[in-house]
Amino acid sequence: MQRCSSAPVARRPTVPTSTKPRTKSATVARLLSRKKGATLHEIAKATQWKPHSCRAFLTAMRKKERVLREERPDGTTSYRIGRESAPEPTSE
């Protein structure tokens, strides 16, 4: 005789793969770390920020790290985090 129960089946709780919360600043830093960088539109889309907030965040990032500004072939401006390199000595 098979027992038929209407009780819900117990499920294992889902555990997030990362316990570290994703912040918007971490999201922007990840976008800026890409080789191609990120445009204001990409940053605004990822964070739900308005363009003026993205620019303000980039200004704050410039104070902490080296943020490079460059033109893409399609004419848009992209920003990325660059590595600060020591100036090469000149031999004269």
CSV table of N, CA and C in Angstrom, one decimal:
chain,number,residue,atom,x,y,z
A,1,MET,N,0.8,-1.2,0.0
A,1,MET,CA,0.0,0.0,0.0
A,1,MET,C,0.9,1.2,0.0
A,2,GLN,N,0.6,2.1,-0.9
A,2,GLN,CA,1.5,3.3,-1.1
A,2,GLN,C,0.8,4.5,-0.3
A,3,ARG,N,1.6,5.2,0.4
A,3,ARG,CA,1.1,6.3,1.2
A,3,ARG,C,1.1,7.6,0.3
A,4,CYS,N,0.0,8.2,0.3
A,4,CYS,CA,-0.2,9.4,-0.5
A,4,CYS,C,-0.3,10.6,0.5
A,5,SER,N,0.7,11.5,0.4
A,5,SER,CA,0.7,12.6,1.3
A,5,SER,C,0.5,13.9,0.5
A,6,SER,N,-0.2,14.8,1.1
A,6,SER,CA,-0.4,16.1,0.5
A,6,SER,C,0.6,17.2,1.0
A,7,ALA,N,1.5,16.7,1.9
A,7,ALA,CA,2.5,17.6,2.5
A,7,ALA,C,3.5,18.0,1.5
A,8,PRO,N,4.0,19.3,1.5
A,8,PRO,CA,5.0,19.7,0.5
A,8,PRO,C,6.3,19.0,0.7
A,9,VAL,N,7.0,18.8,-0.3
A,9,VAL,CA,8.3,18.1,-0.3
A,9,VAL,C,9.3,19.1,0.2
A,10,ALA,N,10.1,18.7,1.2
A,10,ALA,CA,11.2,19.6,1.7
A,10,ALA,C,12.3,19.7,0.7
A,11,ARG,N,12.7,21.0,0.5
A,11,ARG,CA,13.7,21.2,-0.5
A,11,ARG,C,14.9,21.8,0.3
A,12,ARG,N,16.1,21.6,-0.3
A,12,ARG,CA,17.3,22.2,0.2
A,12,ARG,C,17.3,23.7,0.0
A,13,PRO,N,17.7,24.5,0.9
A,13,PRO,CA,17.8,25.9,0.6
A,13,PRO,C,18.9,26.2,-0.4
A,14,THR,N,18.6,27.1,-1.2
A,14,THR,CA,19.6,27.5,-2.2
A,14,THR,C,20.6,28.5,-1.6
A,15,VAL,N,21.9,28.2,-1.8
A,15,VAL,CA,23.0,29.0,-1.2
A,15,VAL,C,23.6,29.7,-2.4
A,16,PRO,N,23.7,31.1,-2.3
A,16,PRO,CA,24.4,31.8,-3.4
A,16,PRO,C,25.8,31.3,-3.5
A,17,THR,N,26.3,31.4,-4.8
A,17,THR,CA,27.6,30.9,-5.1
A,17,THR,C,28.7,31.8,-4.4
A,18,SER,N,28.3,33.1,-4.3
A,18,SER,CA,29.2,34.1,-3.7
A,18,SER,C,28.5,34.7,-2.5
A,19,THR,N,29.1,34.7,-1.3
A,19,THR,CA,28.5,35.4,-0.2
A,19,THR,C,28.8,36.9,-0.2
A,20,LYS,N,29.6,37.3,-1.1
A,20,LYS,CA,30.0,38.8,-1.2
A,20,LYS,C,28.9,39.5,-2.0
A,21,PRO,N,28.3,40.5,-1.4
A,21,PRO,CA,27.2,41.2,-2.2
A,21,PRO,C,27.9,42.0,-3.3
A,22,ARG,N,27.2,42.1,-4.4
A,22,ARG,CA,27.6,42.9,-5.6
A,22,ARG,C,27.2,44.3,-5.4
A,23,THR,N,28.1,45.2,-5.3
A,23,THR,CA,27.8,46.6,-5.2
A,23,THR,C,27.8,47.2,-6.6
A,24,LYS,N,27.2,48.4,-6.7
A,24,LYS,CA,27.2,49.1,-8.0
A,24,LYS,C,28.6,49.5,-8.3
A,25,SER,N,29.4,50.0,-7.3
A,25,SER,CA,30.8,50.4,-7.6
A,25,SER,C,31.6,49.2,-8.0
A,26,ALA,N,31.4,48.0,-7.5
A,26,ALA,CA,32.1,46.8,-7.9
A,26,ALA,C,31.7,46.5,-9.3
A,27,THR,N,30.5,46.7,-9.7
A,27,THR,CA,30.0,46.4,-11.1
A,27,THR,C,30.7,47.4,-12.0
A,28,VAL,N,30.8,48.7,-11.7
A,28,VAL,CA,31.5,49.6,-12.5
A,28,VAL,C,33.0,49.3,-12.6
A,29,ALA,N,33.6,49.0,-11.5
A,29,ALA,CA,35.0,48.6,-11.5
A,29,ALA,C,35.3,47.4,-12.4
A,30,ARG,N,34.4,46.5,-12.4
A,30,ARG,CA,34.5,45.3,-13.3
A,30,ARG,C,34.4,45.7,-14.8
A,31,LEU,N,33.5,46.6,-15.1
A,31,LEU,CA,33.3,47.1,-16.4
A,31,LEU,C,34.5,47.8,-16.9
A,32,LEU,N,35.1,48.7,-16.0
A,32,LEU,CA,36.2,49.5,-16.4
A,32,LEU,C,37.5,48.7,-16.5
A,33,SER,N,37.5,47.5,-15.9
A,33,SER,CA,38.7,46.6,-15.9
A,33,SER,C,38.8,45.8,-17.2
A,34,ARG,N,37.7,45.8,-18.0
A,34,ARG,CA,37.7,45.1,-19.3
A,34,ARG,C,38.7,45.8,-20.2
A,35,LYS,N,39.3,45.0,-21.1
A,35,LYS,CA,40.2,45.5,-22.1
A,35,LYS,C,39.6,46.7,-22.9
A,36,LYS,N,38.4,46.5,-23.3
A,36,LYS,CA,37.7,47.6,-24.1
A,36,LYS,C,37.1,48.7,-23.2
A,37,GLY,N,37.1,48.5,-21.9
A,37,GLY,CA,36.6,49.5,-21.0
A,37,GLY,C,35.0,49.6,-21.1
A,38,ALA,N,34.5,50.7,-20.8
A,38,ALA,CA,33.0,50.8,-20.8
A,38,ALA,C,32.6,52.3,-21.1
A,39,THR,N,31.5,52.4,-21.8
A,39,THR,CA,31.0,53.7,-22.2
A,39,THR,C,30.0,54.2,-21.1
A,40,LEU,N,29.7,55.4,-21.1
A,40,LEU,CA,28.7,56.0,-20.1
A,40,LEU,C,27.4,55.2,-20.2
A,41,HIS,N,27.0,54.9,-21.4
A,41,HIS,CA,25.7,54.2,-21.6
A,41,HIS,C,25.8,52.8,-21.0
A,42,GLU,N,26.9,52.1,-21.1
A,42,GLU,CA,27.1,50.8,-20.5
A,42,GLU,C,27.1,50.8,-19.0
A,43,ILE,N,27.7,51.8,-18.5
A,43,ILE,CA,27.7,52.0,-17.0
A,43,ILE,C,26.4,52.3,-16.5
A,44,ALA,N,25.7,53.2,-17.2
A,44,ALA,CA,24.3,53.6,-16.7
A,44,ALA,C,23.3,52.5,-16.8
A,45,LYS,N,23.5,51.7,-17.8
A,45,LYS,CA,22.6,50.5,-18.0
A,45,LYS,C,22.8,49.5,-16.9
A,46,ALA,N,24.1,49.2,-16.6
A,46,ALA,CA,24.5,48.2,-15.6
A,46,ALA,C,24.1,48.6,-14.2
A,47,THR,N,24.1,49.9,-13.9
A,47,THR,CA,23.9,50.4,-12.5
A,47,THR,C,22.5,51.1,-12.3
A,48,GLN,N,21.8,51.4,-13.4
A,48,GLN,CA,20.5,52.1,-13.3
A,48,GLN,C,20.8,53.6,-12.8
A,49,TRP,N,22.0,54.1,-13.1
A,49,TRP,CA,22.3,55.5,-12.7
A,49,TRP,C,22.0,56.4,-13.9
A,50,LYS,N,21.8,57.6,-13.7
A,50,LYS,CA,21.7,58.6,-14.8
A,50,LYS,C,23.1,59.0,-15.2
A,51,PRO,N,23.3,59.5,-16.4
A,51,PRO,CA,24.6,59.8,-16.9
A,51,PRO,C,25.4,60.8,-16.1
A,52,HIS,N,24.8,61.8,-15.4
A,52,HIS,CA,25.5,62.7,-14.6
A,52,HIS,C,26.1,62.0,-13.3
A,53,SER,N,25.4,60.9,-12.9
A,53,SER,CA,25.9,60.2,-11.7
A,53,SER,C,27.1,59.3,-12.1
A,54,CYS,N,27.0,58.8,-13.4
A,54,CYS,CA,28.1,58.0,-13.9
A,54,CYS,C,29.4,58.8,-14.0
A,55,ARG,N,29.2,60.1,-14.5
A,55,ARG,CA,30.4,61.0,-14.6
A,55,ARG,C,30.9,61.3,-13.3
A,56,ALA,N,30.1,61.5,-12.3
A,56,ALA,CA,30.6,61.9,-10.9
A,56,ALA,C,31.3,60.7,-10.4
A,57,PHE,N,30.8,59.5,-10.6
A,57,PHE,CA,31.5,58.3,-10.1
A,57,PHE,C,32.9,58.2,-10.8
A,58,LEU,N,33.0,58.4,-12.1
A,58,LEU,CA,34.3,58.4,-12.8
A,58,LEU,C,35.2,59.4,-12.2
A,59,THR,N,34.7,60.6,-11.9
A,59,THR,CA,35.6,61.6,-11.3
A,59,THR,C,36.2,61.1,-10.0
A,60,ALA,N,35.4,60.4,-9.1
A,60,ALA,CA,35.9,59.9,-7.9
A,60,ALA,C,36.9,58.8,-8.1
A,61,MET,N,36.6,58.0,-9.2
A,61,MET,CA,37.6,56.9,-9.5
A,61,MET,C,38.9,57.4,-10.0
A,62,ARG,N,38.9,58.6,-10.7
A,62,ARG,CA,40.1,59.2,-11.1
A,62,ARG,C,41.0,59.6,-9.9
A,63,LYS,N,40.4,59.9,-8.8
A,63,LYS,CA,41.2,60.3,-7.6
A,63,LYS,C,41.9,59.1,-7.0
A,64,LYS,N,41.2,57.9,-7.2
A,64,LYS,CA,41.8,56.7,-6.6
A,64,LYS,C,42.7,55.9,-7.5
A,65,GLU,N,42.3,55.8,-8.7
A,65,GLU,CA,43.0,55.0,-9.7
A,65,GLU,C,43.1,55.8,-11.0
A,66,ARG,N,43.9,55.3,-11.9
A,66,ARG,CA,44.1,55.9,-13.2
A,66,ARG,C,43.0,55.4,-14.1
A,67,VAL,N,42.2,56.4,-14.5
A,67,VAL,CA,41.1,56.1,-15.4
A,67,VAL,C,41.4,56.7,-16.8
A,68,LEU,N,41.5,55.9,-17.8
A,68,LEU,CA,41.9,56.4,-19.1
A,68,LEU,C,40.6,56.6,-19.9
A,69,ARG,N,40.7,57.7,-20.7
A,69,ARG,CA,39.6,58.0,-21.6
A,69,ARG,C,40.1,57.8,-23.1
A,70,GLU,N,39.3,57.1,-23.9
A,70,GLU,CA,39.7,56.8,-25.2
A,70,GLU,C,38.5,56.7,-26.2
A,71,GLU,N,38.8,57.0,-27.4
A,71,GLU,CA,37.7,57.0,-28.4
A,71,GLU,C,37.7,55.6,-29.0
A,72,ARG,N,36.5,55.1,-29.2
A,72,ARG,CA,36.3,53.8,-29.9
A,72,ARG,C,36.2,54.1,-31.4
A,73,PRO,N,36.4,53.1,-32.2
A,73,PRO,CA,36.2,53.3,-33.7
A,73,PRO,C,34.9,53.8,-34.1
A,74,ASP,N,33.8,53.5,-33.4
A,74,ASP,CA,32.5,53.9,-33.7
A,74,ASP,C,32.2,55.4,-33.3
A,75,GLY,N,33.2,56.0,-32.6
A,75,GLY,CA,33.1,57.4,-32.2
A,75,GLY,C,32.6,57.6,-30.8
A,76,THR,N,32.3,56.6,-30.1
A,76,THR,CA,31.9,56.7,-28.7
A,76,THR,C,33.1,56.8,-27.8
A,77,THR,N,32.9,57.4,-26.7
A,77,THR,CA,34.0,57.6,-25.7
A,77,THR,C,33.9,56.4,-24.7
A,78,SER,N,35.0,55.7,-24.4
A,78,SER,CA,35.0,54.7,-23.4
A,78,SER,C,36.0,55.0,-22.4
A,79,TYR,N,35.8,54.5,-21.2
A,79,TYR,CA,36.7,54.7,-20.0
A,79,TYR,C,37.2,53.3,-19.5
A,80,ARG,N,38.4,53.3,-19.1
A,80,ARG,CA,38.9,52.0,-18.5
A,80,ARG,C,40.0,52.3,-17.5
A,81,ILE,N,40.2,51.4,-16.6
A,81,ILE,CA,41.2,51.5,-15.6
A,81,ILE,C,42.5,51.1,-16.2
A,82,GLY,N,43.5,52.0,-16.2
A,82,GLY,CA,44.8,51.7,-16.7
A,82,GLY,C,45.8,51.5,-15.6
A,83,ARG,N,46.9,50.8,-15.9
A,83,ARG,CA,47.9,50.6,-14.9
A,83,ARG,C,48.9,51.8,-15.0
A,84,GLU,N,49.2,52.3,-13.9
A,84,GLU,CA,50.2,53.4,-13.8
A,84,GLU,C,51.6,52.8,-14.1
A,85,SER,N,52.2,53.3,-15.1
A,85,SER,CA,53.6,52.8,-15.4
A,85,SER,C,54.6,53.9,-15.0
A,86,ALA,N,55.7,53.4,-14.6
A,86,ALA,CA,56.8,54.4,-14.3
A,86,ALA,C,57.3,55.0,-15.6
A,87,PRO,N,57.6,56.3,-15.6
A,87,PRO,CA,58.2,56.9,-16.8
A,87,PRO,C,59.5,56.3,-17.1
A,88,GLU,N,59.7,56.1,-18.4
A,88,GLU,CA,61.0,55.5,-18.9
A,88,GLU,C,62.1,56.6,-18.8
A,89,PRO,N,63.3,56.2,-18.3
A,89,PRO,CA,64.4,57.2,-18.3
A,89,PRO,C,64.8,57.5,-19.7
A,90,THR,N,65.2,58.8,-19.9
A,90,THR,CA,65.7,59.2,-21.2
A,90,THR,C,67.2,59.2,-21.1
A,91,SER,N,67.8,58.7,-22.1
A,91,SER,CA,69.3,58.6,-22.2
A,91,SER,C,69.8,59.8,-23.0
A,92,GLU,N,70.4,60.7,-22.3
A,92,GLU,CA,70.9,61.9,-23.0
A,92,GLU,C,72.3,62.2,-22.6
